[in-house]
Short mmCIF file of C-alpha atoms and ligand atoms in Angstrom, two decimals:
data_model
loop_
_atom_site.label_atom_id
_atom_site.label_comp_id
_atom_site.label_asym_id
_atom_site.label_seq_id
_atom_site.Cartn_x
_atom_site.Cartn_y
_atom_site.Cartn_z
CA MET U 16 -26.23 5.58 -25.37
CA SER U 17 -27.56 4.45 -21.40
CA LYS U 18 -27.49 7.12 -18.74
CA LEU U 19 -28.43 7.00 -14.99
CA CYS U 20 -31.32 9.29 -14.09
CA ILE U 21 -31.64 9.84 -10.03
CA GLN U 22 -33.97 11.97 -7.82
CA GLY U 23 -31.69 12.43 -5.19
CA GLY U 24 -32.33 12.91 -1.35
CA ASN U 25 -33.60 9.69 -0.41
CA ARG U 26 -31.91 8.14 2.68
CA LEU U 27 -29.99 4.76 1.91
CA ASN U 28 -30.88 2.02 4.56
CA GLY U 29 -30.82 -2.02 4.79
CA ASP U 30 -28.22 -4.26 3.70
CA VAL U 31 -26.01 -4.46 0.37
CA ILE U 32 -23.98 -7.44 -0.59
CA ILE U 33 -21.12 -6.31 -2.01
CA ASN U 34 -19.40 -8.74 -4.92
CA GLY U 35 -16.02 -10.42 -5.63
CA ALA U 36 -13.37 -7.76 -6.54
CA LYS U 37 -13.12 -6.49 -9.74
CA ASN U 38 -8.96 -5.96 -9.93
CA ALA U 39 -8.27 -9.54 -8.60
CA ALA U 40 -10.67 -11.01 -10.98
CA VAL U 41 -9.38 -9.10 -14.26
CA ALA U 42 -5.71 -10.74 -12.91
CA ILE U 43 -6.70 -14.42 -11.57
CA LEU U 44 -8.75 -15.03 -15.14
CA PRO U 45 -5.12 -14.33 -17.31
CA ALA U 46 -3.60 -16.40 -14.60
CA THR U 47 -5.65 -19.20 -15.64
CA ILE U 48 -3.45 -19.85 -18.47
CA LEU U 49 -0.49 -20.71 -16.66
CA VAL U 50 -2.95 -23.76 -15.30
CA ASP U 51 -2.93 -27.15 -16.50
CA GLY U 52 -6.25 -27.89 -16.18
CA ILE U 53 -9.44 -26.53 -15.29
CA SER U 54 -9.71 -23.34 -12.64
CA VAL U 55 -12.88 -23.43 -11.81
CA ILE U 56 -13.55 -19.25 -10.21
CA ASP U 57 -16.21 -18.35 -8.10
CA ASN U 58 -17.53 -14.78 -6.64
CA LEU U 59 -16.67 -13.71 -9.98
CA PRO U 60 -18.34 -10.03 -10.59
CA ALA U 61 -20.79 -9.66 -13.27
CA ILE U 62 -19.59 -6.89 -14.84
CA LYS U 63 -18.01 -5.80 -18.42
CA ASP U 64 -14.06 -6.09 -17.77
CA VAL U 65 -14.72 -9.57 -16.66
CA GLU U 66 -16.69 -10.64 -19.69
CA ILE U 67 -14.51 -8.72 -22.43
CA LEU U 68 -11.13 -10.96 -20.65
CA ASN U 69 -13.75 -14.16 -20.74
CA GLU U 70 -14.05 -13.29 -24.43
CA ALA U 71 -9.88 -12.68 -25.07
CA MET U 72 -9.56 -16.21 -23.24
CA ARG U 73 -11.64 -17.77 -25.70
CA SER U 74 -10.53 -15.99 -28.56
CA LEU U 75 -6.80 -17.24 -27.20
CA GLY U 76 -7.87 -21.28 -27.61
CA ALA U 77 -9.28 -21.77 -23.74
CA VAL U 78 -12.91 -23.13 -23.60
CA THR U 79 -14.64 -21.11 -20.77
CA ARG U 80 -18.00 -22.55 -19.70
CA THR U 81 -20.54 -20.33 -17.44
CA ILE U 82 -21.73 -22.40 -14.71
CA ASP U 83 -23.88 -19.28 -12.92
CA GLU U 84 -23.48 -15.74 -13.19
CA HIS U 85 -20.54 -15.51 -10.77
CA THR U 86 -19.01 -19.10 -11.62
CA LEU U 87 -16.91 -19.68 -14.40
CA GLU U 88 -15.05 -22.52 -15.70
CA ILE U 89 -11.78 -22.18 -17.62
CA ASP U 90 -10.10 -25.01 -18.78
CA ALA U 91 -6.59 -23.11 -20.49
CA SER U 92 -5.08 -26.33 -21.35
CA THR U 93 -6.33 -25.94 -25.10
CA VAL U 94 -4.42 -22.01 -25.25
CA TYR U 95 -2.57 -22.10 -28.17
CA GLN U 96 -1.87 -18.34 -29.02
CA TYR U 97 0.28 -16.36 -27.40
CA SER U 98 -0.98 -13.05 -29.43
CA ALA U 99 -3.53 -10.69 -28.14
CA LEU U 100 -4.42 -7.84 -30.01
CA ASP U 101 -7.90 -7.27 -29.63
CA ASP U 102 -8.86 -4.18 -29.87
CA CYS U 103 -11.64 -4.14 -26.84
CA VAL U 104 -8.44 -5.78 -24.68
CA SER U 105 -6.45 -3.44 -25.54
CA ARG U 106 -8.69 -1.08 -24.29
CA MET U 107 -8.57 -2.20 -20.55
CA ARG U 108 -5.67 -1.44 -18.28
CA ALA U 109 -5.32 -5.57 -17.02
CA SER U 110 -4.79 -6.35 -20.65
CA TYR U 111 -1.04 -6.53 -18.97
CA TYR U 112 -1.81 -9.47 -16.96
CA LEU U 113 -1.46 -11.61 -20.27
CA LEU U 114 1.49 -10.48 -21.11
CA GLY U 115 2.95 -12.19 -17.90
CA ALA U 116 0.73 -15.07 -17.94
CA LEU U 117 1.45 -15.29 -21.54
CA LEU U 118 5.49 -15.14 -20.84
CA GLY U 119 4.75 -17.51 -17.89
CA ARG U 120 3.36 -20.47 -20.12
CA PHE U 121 4.77 -20.15 -23.81
CA GLY U 122 7.89 -18.31 -23.56
CA LYS U 123 6.48 -15.89 -25.71
CA ALA U 124 3.74 -13.13 -25.81
CA GLU U 125 2.30 -10.24 -27.66
CA VAL U 126 -0.15 -7.75 -25.94
CA ALA U 127 -1.17 -4.23 -27.43
CA MET U 128 -0.24 -1.79 -24.95
CA PRO U 129 -2.51 -1.28 -22.38
CA GLY U 130 -5.15 1.09 -22.05
CA GLY U 131 -7.99 2.11 -19.07
CA CYS U 132 -8.65 4.96 -17.41
CA ASP U 133 -6.72 8.25 -18.18
CA PHE U 134 -4.78 9.38 -15.04
CA GLY U 135 -2.00 11.00 -17.03
CA GLY U 136 0.69 8.85 -17.76
CA ARG U 137 0.71 4.94 -17.06
CA PRO U 138 3.85 3.89 -17.77
CA ILE U 139 5.02 0.02 -17.45
CA ASP U 140 8.45 0.15 -17.17
CA GLN U 141 8.40 -2.01 -13.90
CA HIS U 142 6.40 -4.93 -15.60
CA ILE U 143 9.37 -4.68 -18.48
CA LYS U 144 12.24 -4.36 -16.33
CA GLY U 145 11.06 -7.25 -14.11
CA PHE U 146 10.61 -9.52 -17.28
CA GLN U 147 13.83 -8.47 -18.55
CA ALA U 148 15.18 -9.33 -15.08
CA LEU U 149 13.65 -13.20 -15.33
CA GLY U 150 15.78 -13.63 -18.93
CA ALA U 151 13.25 -11.98 -21.44
CA LYS U 152 13.80 -9.38 -24.49
CA ILE U 153 11.02 -6.87 -25.03
CA GLU U 154 10.34 -4.84 -28.15
CA VAL U 155 7.75 -2.42 -28.74
CA VAL U 156 6.59 -2.31 -31.92
CA ASP U 157 3.48 -0.44 -33.27
CA ASN U 158 1.74 -0.31 -30.06
CA VAL U 159 2.73 -3.86 -29.61
CA ILE U 160 4.44 -5.32 -26.77
CA LYS U 161 6.76 -8.61 -27.60
CA ALA U 162 8.34 -9.94 -25.89
CA THR U 163 10.17 -13.71 -25.85
CA ALA U 164 12.56 -15.45 -23.68
CA GLU U 165 14.06 -19.08 -24.25
CA ARG U 166 13.78 -19.93 -20.49
CA LEU U 167 12.76 -17.48 -17.70
CA VAL U 168 14.97 -18.09 -14.64
CA GLY U 169 14.64 -16.63 -10.93
CA THR U 170 16.26 -13.78 -9.64
CA ARG U 171 16.07 -10.54 -7.45
CA ILE U 172 13.99 -7.62 -8.50
CA TYR U 173 13.24 -4.39 -6.57
CA LEU U 174 10.48 -2.50 -7.88
CA ASP U 175 11.51 1.02 -8.13
CA VAL U 176 7.72 2.44 -7.70
CA VAL U 177 5.21 0.55 -5.52
CA SER U 178 2.75 -0.88 -8.54
CA VAL U 179 -0.11 -3.15 -8.26
CA GLY U 180 0.05 -4.57 -12.12
CA ALA U 181 3.93 -5.09 -11.90
CA THR U 182 3.71 -6.63 -8.80
CA ILE U 183 1.19 -9.23 -10.15
CA ASN U 184 2.73 -9.30 -13.90
CA ILE U 185 6.06 -10.09 -12.41
CA MET U 186 4.65 -12.93 -10.04
CA LEU U 187 2.76 -14.20 -12.70
CA ALA U 188 5.81 -14.69 -15.38
CA ALA U 189 7.74 -16.08 -12.43
CA VAL U 190 5.12 -19.03 -11.10
CA LEU U 191 6.86 -21.26 -14.03
CA ALA U 192 10.30 -20.27 -13.98
CA GLU U 193 13.14 -22.02 -13.07
CA GLY U 194 14.58 -21.16 -9.55
CA ILE U 195 13.37 -18.50 -7.15
CA THR U 196 12.53 -15.20 -7.66
CA VAL U 197 12.43 -12.41 -5.07
CA ILE U 198 10.15 -9.21 -5.63
CA GLU U 199 11.18 -6.48 -3.41
CA ASN U 200 9.13 -3.18 -2.72
CA VAL U 201 5.88 -4.71 -4.27
CA ALA U 202 2.48 -3.64 -3.77
CA LYS U 203 0.74 -5.30 -0.80
CA GLU U 204 -3.13 -4.55 -1.79
CA PRO U 205 -5.86 -7.43 -0.81
CA HIS U 206 -5.97 -8.47 -4.28
CA ILE U 207 -2.21 -9.17 -4.82
CA VAL U 208 -3.05 -11.66 -1.84
CA ASP U 209 -5.81 -12.83 -3.62
CA VAL U 210 -3.81 -13.67 -6.70
CA ALA U 211 -0.97 -15.39 -5.34
CA ASN U 212 -3.23 -17.17 -3.03
CA TYR U 213 -5.61 -18.72 -6.34
CA LEU U 214 -2.06 -19.86 -7.86
CA ASN U 215 -0.75 -21.36 -4.16
CA MET U 216 -3.83 -23.27 -4.30
CA MET U 217 -3.01 -24.40 -7.67
CA GLY U 218 0.18 -25.76 -6.99
CA ALA U 219 2.41 -22.57 -6.84
CA GLU U 220 4.84 -21.91 -4.65
CA ILE U 221 4.66 -17.91 -3.57
CA LYS U 222 5.25 -16.54 0.18
CA GLY U 223 4.77 -13.09 1.20
CA ALA U 224 2.07 -11.64 -0.50
CA GLY U 225 0.81 -8.72 1.73
CA THR U 226 4.02 -7.86 3.07
CA ASP U 227 6.83 -5.70 0.91
CA VAL U 228 8.62 -8.53 -0.28
CA ILE U 229 7.88 -11.42 -2.63
CA ARG U 230 9.49 -14.82 -3.08
CA VAL U 231 8.34 -17.24 -5.98
CA LYS U 232 10.17 -20.61 -5.93
CA GLY U 233 9.31 -21.81 -9.71
CA VAL U 234 7.46 -25.14 -9.89
CA GLU U 235 7.51 -27.20 -13.15
CA LYS U 236 3.21 -26.83 -13.31
CA LEU U 237 0.51 -25.99 -11.95
CA HIS U 238 -2.96 -28.25 -11.41
CA GLY U 239 -6.83 -27.30 -11.86
CA GLY U 240 -8.94 -26.37 -8.58
CA LYS U 241 -11.59 -24.34 -7.18
CA TYR U 242 -11.05 -20.98 -6.20
CA SER U 243 -13.36 -18.06 -4.90
CA ILE U 244 -12.23 -14.23 -5.34
CA VAL U 245 -11.94 -11.81 -2.36
CA PRO U 246 -14.79 -9.13 -1.99
CA ASP U 247 -14.34 -5.81 -3.88
CA GLN U 248 -12.87 -3.18 -1.25
CA ILE U 249 -13.66 -0.45 -3.83
CA GLU U 250 -17.22 -1.15 -4.58
CA ALA U 251 -17.42 -1.83 -0.61
CA GLY U 252 -16.09 1.29 -0.38
CA THR U 253 -18.40 3.50 -2.84
CA TYR U 254 -21.47 1.82 -0.44
CA MET U 255 -20.17 2.95 2.81
CA ILE U 256 -20.23 6.47 0.95
CA ALA U 257 -23.44 6.43 -0.39
CA ALA U 258 -24.65 5.09 3.13
CA ALA U 259 -22.88 8.58 5.01
CA ILE U 260 -23.82 10.68 2.01
CA THR U 261 -27.65 10.02 1.80
CA GLY U 262 -27.75 10.54 5.85
CA GLY U 263 -28.27 6.61 5.41
CA ASP U 264 -28.17 3.68 7.63
CA VAL U 265 -26.33 0.58 5.52
CA ARG U 266 -24.68 -2.85 6.62
CA VAL U 267 -22.21 -3.47 3.78
CA CYS U 268 -22.13 -7.16 3.38
CA ASN U 269 -19.84 -10.21 2.58
CA ILE U 270 -16.31 -8.12 2.78
CA ILE U 271 -12.93 -8.08 5.23
CA PRO U 272 -13.48 -4.99 7.68
CA GLU U 273 -9.21 -5.38 7.84
CA HIS U 274 -9.53 -4.30 4.22
CA MET U 275 -11.89 -1.55 4.59
CA GLU U 276 -9.46 0.18 7.66
CA SER U 277 -8.23 3.11 6.01
CA VAL U 278 -11.64 3.77 4.81
CA SER U 279 -13.49 3.38 8.29
CA SER U 280 -10.91 5.69 9.72
CA LYS U 281 -11.51 8.51 7.45
CA MET U 282 -15.01 8.40 7.95
CA ARG U 283 -14.67 7.96 11.79
CA GLU U 284 -12.94 11.10 11.60
CA MET U 285 -15.81 12.76 9.81
CA GLY U 286 -17.82 12.08 12.70
CA ILE U 287 -19.58 8.67 10.95
CA GLU U 288 -20.14 5.85 13.19
CA ILE U 289 -19.18 2.20 11.84
CA GLN U 290 -19.87 -0.87 13.47
CA GLU U 291 -18.00 -3.98 12.64
CA GLY U 292 -18.92 -7.53 12.20
CA ASP U 293 -17.19 -10.29 10.79
CA ASP U 294 -18.05 -9.92 7.57
CA TYR U 295 -19.86 -6.68 7.33
CA LEU U 296 -19.62 -3.18 8.21
CA ARG U 297 -22.75 -0.64 9.17
CA VAL U 298 -22.32 3.02 8.38
CA ILE U 299 -24.65 5.17 10.09
CA ALA U 300 -24.68 8.72 8.90
CA PRO U 301 -24.45 12.02 11.33
CA LYS U 302 -26.30 14.84 11.40
CA VAL U 303 -23.22 17.03 10.40
CA LEU U 304 -20.04 15.75 8.27
CA LYS U 305 -16.99 16.72 9.90
CA PRO U 306 -14.01 17.69 7.18
CA THR U 307 -10.86 15.88 6.79
CA ASN U 308 -7.64 15.52 5.06
CA VAL U 309 -7.33 12.59 2.96
CA LYS U 310 -3.95 11.33 0.79
CA THR U 311 -4.32 8.67 -1.77
CA LEU U 312 -1.25 5.62 -0.79
CA PRO U 313 -0.84 2.34 -1.75
CA TYR U 314 -2.10 -0.35 0.31
CA PRO U 315 -2.62 0.14 3.61
CA GLY U 316 -3.27 3.63 2.72
CA PHE U 317 -6.34 4.74 1.42
CA PRO U 318 -6.88 3.32 -2.03
CA THR U 319 -6.61 6.27 -5.04
CA ASP U 320 -9.75 4.29 -6.62
CA LEU U 321 -11.93 5.66 -3.92
CA GLN U 322 -10.09 8.80 -3.94
CA PRO U 323 -13.07 10.70 -6.74
CA GLN U 324 -16.29 9.01 -4.34
CA MET U 325 -14.45 10.67 -1.10
CA ALA U 326 -14.18 13.82 -2.77
CA VAL U 327 -17.69 13.77 -3.20
CA LEU U 328 -18.36 13.44 0.42
CA LEU U 329 -16.07 15.82 1.49
CA THR U 330 -17.95 18.67 -0.40
CA VAL U 331 -20.68 18.44 2.00
CA ALA U 332 -18.74 18.01 4.87
CA GLN U 333 -18.84 21.04 7.21
CA GLY U 334 -15.51 23.09 6.37
CA VAL U 335 -12.95 22.56 4.38
CA SER U 336 -10.95 19.43 3.62
CA THR U 337 -8.07 18.64 1.60
CA MET U 338 -7.30 15.50 -0.80
CA VAL U 339 -4.10 14.73 -1.99
CA GLU U 340 -3.46 12.24 -4.91
CA GLY U 341 -0.41 10.40 -4.21
CA ILE U 342 -0.41 7.76 -6.83
CA PHE U 343 -1.76 9.17 -10.47
CA GLU U 344 -0.19 12.56 -11.75
CA ASN U 345 -3.84 13.30 -13.09
CA ARG U 346 -6.36 11.62 -11.14
CA PHE U 347 -8.87 15.01 -10.76
CA GLN U 348 -10.53 15.18 -14.24
CA TYR U 349 -13.71 14.53 -13.06
CA ILE U 350 -13.44 17.65 -10.91
CA ASP U 351 -15.20 19.94 -13.39
CA GLN U 352 -18.17 18.29 -13.36
CA LEU U 353 -18.52 17.92 -9.90
CA LYS U 354 -18.08 21.43 -9.76
CA ALA U 355 -21.44 21.90 -12.11
CA THR U 356 -23.32 20.78 -8.71
CA GLY U 357 -22.28 23.86 -7.12
CA ALA U 358 -19.15 22.00 -4.82
CA LYS U 359 -16.84 24.25 -4.21
CA ILE U 360 -13.57 22.68 -4.96
CA GLN U 361 -10.09 24.11 -5.76
CA VAL U 362 -7.04 22.19 -7.48
CA GLU U 363 -3.60 23.02 -6.79
CA GLY U 364 -1.03 20.16 -8.34
CA ASN U 365 -2.25 16.87 -6.89
CA LYS U 366 -4.39 18.61 -4.14
CA ALA U 367 -7.90 19.84 -4.07
CA ILE U 368 -9.15 22.01 -1.47
CA ILE U 369 -12.63 21.34 -0.94
CA GLU U 370 -15.15 24.03 0.39
CA GLY U 371 -18.29 22.10 2.11
CA VAL U 372 -21.53 23.28 0.80
CA PRO U 373 -24.32 22.20 2.81
CA GLU U 374 -26.35 20.80 -0.55
CA LEU U 375 -25.12 19.83 -4.36
CA LYS U 376 -28.15 20.57 -6.62
CA PRO U 377 -28.90 18.41 -9.56
CA ALA U 378 -26.83 18.32 -12.98
CA HIS U 379 -25.74 16.24 -16.00
CA LEU U 380 -22.38 14.86 -15.06
CA LYS U 381 -20.20 12.83 -17.29
CA ALA U 382 -18.85 10.17 -16.18
CA THR U 383 -15.02 10.58 -16.89
CA ASP U 384 -13.68 7.53 -15.99
CA LEU U 385 -15.02 4.51 -13.83
CA ARG U 386 -14.27 5.39 -10.19
CA ALA U 387 -15.40 8.60 -11.13
CA GLY U 388 -18.17 7.44 -12.58
CA ALA U 389 -19.36 6.41 -9.26
CA ALA U 390 -18.63 9.57 -7.54
CA MET U 391 -21.16 11.16 -10.42
CA ILE U 392 -23.71 9.03 -8.81
CA LEU U 393 -23.05 9.75 -5.53
CA ALA U 394 -23.13 13.36 -6.17
CA GLY U 395 -26.68 12.32 -7.65
CA LEU U 396 -27.91 10.94 -4.36
CA LYS U 397 -27.42 13.71 -2.36
CA ALA U 398 -28.63 16.15 -4.68
CA GLU U 399 -32.60 17.08 -4.21
CA GLY U 400 -34.91 19.45 -5.60
CA GLY U 401 -34.44 17.45 -9.34
CA GLU U 402 -32.99 15.10 -11.39
CA THR U 403 -29.50 14.06 -12.00
CA VAL U 404 -28.33 12.92 -15.28
CA VAL U 405 -24.87 10.76 -14.93
CA HIS U 406 -24.10 10.04 -18.56
CA ASN U 407 -21.11 8.23 -20.16
CA ILE U 408 -21.96 5.22 -17.40
CA LYS U 409 -20.24 2.60 -20.09
CA TYR U 410 -17.22 3.15 -18.02
CA ILE U 411 -19.19 2.56 -14.96
CA ASP U 412 -20.61 -1.03 -15.66
CA ARG U 413 -16.77 -1.91 -16.35
CA GLY U 414 -16.36 -2.35 -12.73
CA TYR U 415 -19.89 -2.33 -10.74
CA GLU U 416 -22.39 -4.93 -10.71
CA SER U 417 -25.62 -3.55 -10.90
CA ILE U 418 -25.39 -0.52 -9.41
CA GLU U 419 -28.82 1.15 -9.92
CA ALA U 420 -30.84 -2.71 -8.52
CA LYS U 421 -28.23 -2.35 -5.42
CA LEU U 422 -28.97 1.54 -4.76
CA SER U 423 -32.90 1.24 -5.99
CA ALA U 424 -33.06 -1.71 -3.54
CA LEU U 425 -31.48 0.42 -0.58
CA GLY U 426 -34.26 3.19 -1.02
CA ALA U 427 -32.39 5.36 -3.36
CA SER U 428 -34.52 6.85 -6.70
CA ILE U 429 -32.61 6.02 -9.80
CA TYR U 430 -33.27 4.07 -13.43
CA ARG U 431 -31.24 3.56 -16.36
CA LYS U 432 -32.15 5.00 -19.19
CA THR U 433 -31.28 3.28 -22.59
CA ALA U 434 -31.57 5.42 -26.10
CA GLN U 435 -33.80 3.49 -28.62
C1 UD1 D 25 -4.07 -0.92 -10.25
C2 UD1 D 25 -5.55 -0.81 -10.57
C3 UD1 D 25 -6.30 -0.03 -10.36
C4 UD1 D 25 -5.16 1.44 -9.48
C5 UD1 D 25 -4.12 0.96 -9.05
C6 UD1 D 25 -3.33 2.04 -8.05
C7 UD1 D 25 -6.01 -3.00 -11.36
C8 UD1 D 25 -6.32 -3.61 -13.39
N1 UD1 D 25 -5.79 -1.69 -11.85
O1 UD1 D 25 -3.54 0.04 -12.02
O2 UD1 D 25 -7.35 0.33 -10.08
O3 UD1 D 25 -5.94 2.73 -9.28
O4 UD1 D 25 -3.62 -0.06 -9.15
O5 UD1 D 25 -3.98 1.13 -6.72
O6 UD1 D 25 -5.58 -3.85 -10.93
N2 UD1 D 25 3.93 2.86 -12.39
C9 UD1 D 25 5.11 3.23 -12.89
N3 UD1 D 25 5.74 1.94 -13.50
C10 UD1 D 25 4.94 0.76 -13.97
C11 UD1 D 25 3.94 0.48 -13.34
C12 UD1 D 25 3.62 1.97 -12.36
O7 UD1 D 25 5.75 4.23 -12.56
O8 UD1 D 25 5.51 0.22 -14.64
C13 UD1 D 25 3.41 3.94 -11.59
C14 UD1 D 25 1.79 4.33 -12.11
O9 UD1 D 25 1.86 5.74 -13.11
C15 UD1 D 25 1.57 4.57 -10.94
C16 UD1 D 25 1.76 4.30 -9.35
O10 UD1 D 25 3.03 3.80 -10.39
O11 UD1 D 25 2.07 6.24 -10.77
C17 UD1 D 25 0.63 2.71 -9.43
O12 UD1 D 25 0.46 2.49 -10.69
P1 UD1 D 25 -0.10 0.65 -10.25
O13 UD1 D 25 0.03 0.03 -8.95
O14 UD1 D 25 1.02 0.23 -11.40
O15 UD1 D 25 -1.27 0.87 -10.98
P2 UD1 D 25 -2.38 -0.15 -12.02
O16 UD1 D 25 -1.63 -1.52 -12.25
O17 UD1 D 25 -2.08 0.53 -13.14
#
């Protein structure tokens, strides 16, 4: 088991380059199943979740070729299987996209119930509602979701919950369906727009991605092409917070600054200076961080995937802050870990009340999930006077490319220790 060892207290300085978005990548790889030709996907992050999906695509029959570390060529015309029951795939959340893509391509799909980070119940009823509305029959047998449809026919679907996964999944199933599908009350995250852009470039007719209503006009087939994935908003936010918590001055590069507006606004409220360039944000930490109140919401609100990292920053603000989790029922499991650093946090339902402390102390911390793991690293970067060790980093490797190398290049003292 590997762990990350951090000597906190170093100010971070310099430039960090952000990779392609994990949540776009894990949707676009399954989406290639709908394409009758070769997709070349560029700016793919080199992370575990992408590796797992690449393997999954191969086991379905796709021919994939690594062009370079961030570029993969996928010929999905050879996919012959509609059943994805591999244990590895079922442990990740994004495996549900195989359902929409395989159903769209074959009119049949069998996928194990998705796993992923545990934030309490994560139902997929809205995905299922959408597939059923398109004409699919759905059965869940022994934790496997089975979808079948003689033909998929476009219709109007209203999502009862704003769901990223359901929005993309229904879009995938609708691309090759007959007629027009209108999906209402959809999520608007940048990766939803990215998946729609990819599919449109391959010949789909999707309008409205990024607004509350998406309209998909079914087409006969999609053709191959080359597509570059959007920068990762969550990775960018994590490095912005790393700069702020260490009293640093960092340019977070290769990003779309508009995607970061909710994060930049909250950081500015804390007294952090943020300078905006065309494709970067420069984050300059103040001497004293002011407290603030944050609530996570669907995009363009503050992202739930930055909730743990932001909470760590609030632990060292001067005064009392609140963090309300507005998306998931239980995304505060990491707080017990954080308390080991001397952070003062009290959880009341979906609200954390955070009383700022002048400093954090080094501790042994466990990554309880992907973003919580990043938050533990941030706490370690702040904690002076000894070594913070972050355990269970397999979660972090699922979603962050070369995190210790990037932080080291900015001046952090962090290294990976792999047990023999
Ligand atoms: C995706 C992201 C995850 C992010 C989350 C919210 C991927 C692979 N994962 O997860 O990183 O934290 O969006 O931005 O892109 N819900 C239902 N029924 C459904 C679907 C969702 O009730 O059928 C609820 C969920 O329990 C949750 C809320 O809707 O409370 C939002 O979930 P959703 O947007 O679907 O999240 P995921 O797609 O799981």
